[in-house]
C-alpha cells in the first residue's frame, strides 16, 4: 500500500509502525511462549535493519507535513526501538508524542500510555495521578489495573499493588496476558 500511495503520510506511518513492531517480534516472547515486556527484551534479537528502514520511512512521511495518529504511534515506537536501552529511552519525547496523539485521538488509553511515559520522565507519583484520573473510564480495562499495580509497587505500596494486580488478572482474557499477570501477582505476594 505504501508503494502505491507514496504521497500519503499516514499510509507510510502505518507501514513504519508495523515494521517497527515486526522488528521486535523475536524478543517479544520467551522460549516458553511467555510475554517479555519491553524493558526486559533482549535488544540484540531486534532486527536493526528493519528498524532503520522504518525510521527512514517515518522521517519521509513526517516531511510531507500532514501528521496523523499512525505517524505519531510510529514515532513513539521508533523512540523505543532506537534507544540504546529501556532506561535510555527519551521518555520526555515519548510523553510529548502521546500529548500530540491525544490531540488527534482523545482516548483514555492514550492517556494511560502517556502515564507510563510520565513514570520515567517525572516519577511514579505523578504517573499514578494520571492513571487515577482516567480510572472512571478504564475501570474495566485490565491494563489500567496492571499499570496501577506497577506504579503502586514503585511507590512501595505493596498491598494496594497486589489488589490492583489481582484485579488485572481477573479482567485479562488473553492467555498470554493472564500468564503475565499471574506472574506479577506471584511476585507481589512474595514481597
PDB file of N, CA and C in Angstrom, residues 2 5-14 56-68 71 100:
ATOM      1  N   UNK A   2       1.939   1.242   0.815  1.00  0.00           N
ATOM      2  CA  UNK A   2       2.823   2.412   0.872  1.00  0.00           C
ATOM      3  C   UNK A   2       3.463   2.668  -0.483  1.00  0.00           C
ATOM      4  N   UNK A   5       0.820   4.351  -2.719  1.00  0.00           N
ATOM      5  CA  UNK A   5       0.411   5.699  -2.301  1.00  0.00           C
ATOM      6  C   UNK A   5       1.579   6.434  -1.628  1.00  0.00           C
ATOM      7  N   UNK A   6       2.636   6.720  -2.383  1.00  0.00           N
ATOM      8  CA  UNK A   6       3.835   7.317  -1.774  1.00  0.00           C
ATOM      9  C   UNK A   6       3.619   8.719  -1.206  1.00  0.00           C
ATOM     10  N   UNK A   7       2.589   9.402  -1.623  1.00  0.00           N
ATOM     11  CA  UNK A   7       2.322  10.745  -1.132  1.00  0.00           C
ATOM     12  C   UNK A   7       1.397  10.789   0.066  1.00  0.00           C
ATOM     13  N   UNK A   8       1.034   9.631   0.598  1.00  0.00           N
ATOM     14  CA  UNK A   8       0.120   9.569   1.739  1.00  0.00           C
ATOM     15  C   UNK A   8       0.908   9.284   3.025  1.00  0.00           C
ATOM     16  N   UNK A   9       1.122  10.294   3.832  1.00  0.00           N
ATOM     17  CA  UNK A   9       1.966  10.115   5.014  1.00  0.00           C
ATOM     18  C   UNK A   9       1.411   9.139   6.046  1.00  0.00           C
ATOM     19  N   UNK A  10       0.099   9.026   6.151  1.00  0.00           N
ATOM     20  CA  UNK A  10      -0.454   8.098   7.136  1.00  0.00           C
ATOM     21  C   UNK A  10      -0.268   6.639   6.708  1.00  0.00           C
ATOM     22  N   UNK A  11      -0.291   6.390   5.410  1.00  0.00           N
ATOM     23  CA  UNK A  11      -0.010   5.043   4.922  1.00  0.00           C
ATOM     24  C   UNK A  11       1.445   4.697   5.253  1.00  0.00           C
ATOM     25  N   UNK A  12       2.348   5.634   5.013  1.00  0.00           N
ATOM     26  CA  UNK A  12       3.762   5.415   5.348  1.00  0.00           C
ATOM     27  C   UNK A  12       3.938   5.283   6.855  1.00  0.00           C
ATOM     28  N   UNK A  13       3.188   6.057   7.616  1.00  0.00           N
ATOM     29  CA  UNK A  13       3.267   5.961   9.077  1.00  0.00           C
ATOM     30  C   UNK A  13       2.825   4.599   9.571  1.00  0.00           C
ATOM     31  N   UNK A  14       1.730   4.075   8.989  1.00  0.00           N
ATOM     32  CA  UNK A  14       1.264   2.744   9.371  1.00  0.00           C
ATOM     33  C   UNK A  14       2.282   1.676   8.978  1.00  0.00           C
ATOM     34  N   UNK A  56      13.561   5.612   8.518  1.00  0.00           N
ATOM     35  CA  UNK A  56      13.682   6.415   7.292  1.00  0.00           C
ATOM     36  C   UNK A  56      12.315   6.657   6.658  1.00  0.00           C
ATOM     37  N   UNK A  57      11.478   5.618   6.630  1.00  0.00           N
ATOM     38  CA  UNK A  57      10.131   5.751   6.075  1.00  0.00           C
ATOM     39  C   UNK A  57       9.329   6.779   6.883  1.00  0.00           C
ATOM     40  N   UNK A  58       9.453   6.713   8.205  1.00  0.00           N
ATOM     41  CA  UNK A  58       8.724   7.644   9.063  1.00  0.00           C
ATOM     42  C   UNK A  58       9.207   9.075   8.854  1.00  0.00           C
ATOM     43  N   UNK A  59      10.527   9.263   8.774  1.00  0.00           N
ATOM     44  CA  UNK A  59      11.052  10.621   8.537  1.00  0.00           C
ATOM     45  C   UNK A  59      10.511  11.191   7.228  1.00  0.00           C
ATOM     46  N   UNK A  60      10.474  10.379   6.188  1.00  0.00           N
ATOM     47  CA  UNK A  60       9.946  10.832   4.891  1.00  0.00           C
ATOM     48  C   UNK A  60       8.467  11.193   5.013  1.00  0.00           C
ATOM     49  N   UNK A  61       7.712  10.414   5.771  1.00  0.00           N
ATOM     50  CA  UNK A  61       6.287  10.707   5.963  1.00  0.00           C
ATOM     51  C   UNK A  61       6.093  12.019   6.709  1.00  0.00           C
ATOM     52  N   UNK A  62       6.871  12.223   7.741  1.00  0.00           N
ATOM     53  CA  UNK A  62       6.748  13.443   8.545  1.00  0.00           C
ATOM     54  C   UNK A  62       7.080  14.677   7.702  1.00  0.00           C
ATOM     55  N   UNK A  63       8.047  14.545   6.799  1.00  0.00           N
ATOM     56  CA  UNK A  63       8.415  15.676   5.937  1.00  0.00           C
ATOM     57  C   UNK A  63       7.271  16.114   5.030  1.00  0.00           C
ATOM     58  N   UNK A  64       6.284  15.242   4.804  1.00  0.00           N
ATOM     59  CA  UNK A  64       5.145  15.616   3.969  1.00  0.00           C
ATOM     60  C   UNK A  64       4.219  16.609   4.672  1.00  0.00           C
ATOM     61  N   UNK A  65       4.389  16.764   5.987  1.00  0.00           N
ATOM     62  CA  UNK A  65       3.707  17.833   6.702  1.00  0.00           C
ATOM     63  C   UNK A  65       2.262  17.581   7.096  1.00  0.00           C
ATOM     64  N   UNK A  66       1.791  16.352   7.045  1.00  0.00           N
ATOM     65  CA  UNK A  66       0.411  16.051   7.435  1.00  0.00           C
ATOM     66  C   UNK A  66       0.444  14.928   8.478  1.00  0.00           C
ATOM     67  N   UNK A  67       0.789  15.290   9.685  1.00  0.00           N
ATOM     68  CA  UNK A  67       0.954  14.293  10.748  1.00  0.00           C
ATOM     69  C   UNK A  67      -0.393  13.771  11.207  1.00  0.00           C
ATOM     70  N   UNK A  68      -0.448  12.449  11.367  1.00  0.00           N
ATOM     71  CA  UNK A  68      -1.658  11.798  11.841  1.00  0.00           C
ATOM     72  C   UNK A  68      -1.321  10.768  12.902  1.00  0.00           C
ATOM     73  N   UNK A  71       1.507   8.063  12.247  1.00  0.00           N
ATOM     74  CA  UNK A  71       2.864   8.605  12.307  1.00  0.00           C
ATOM     75  C   UNK A  71       3.287   8.848  13.756  1.00  0.00           C
ATOM     76  N   UNK A 100       0.626  14.798  21.655  1.00  0.00           N
ATOM     77  CA  UNK A 100       0.203  15.082  20.278  1.00  0.00           C
ATOM     78  C   UNK A 100      -0.800  14.045  19.791  1.00  0.00           C
TER      79      UNK A 100
END
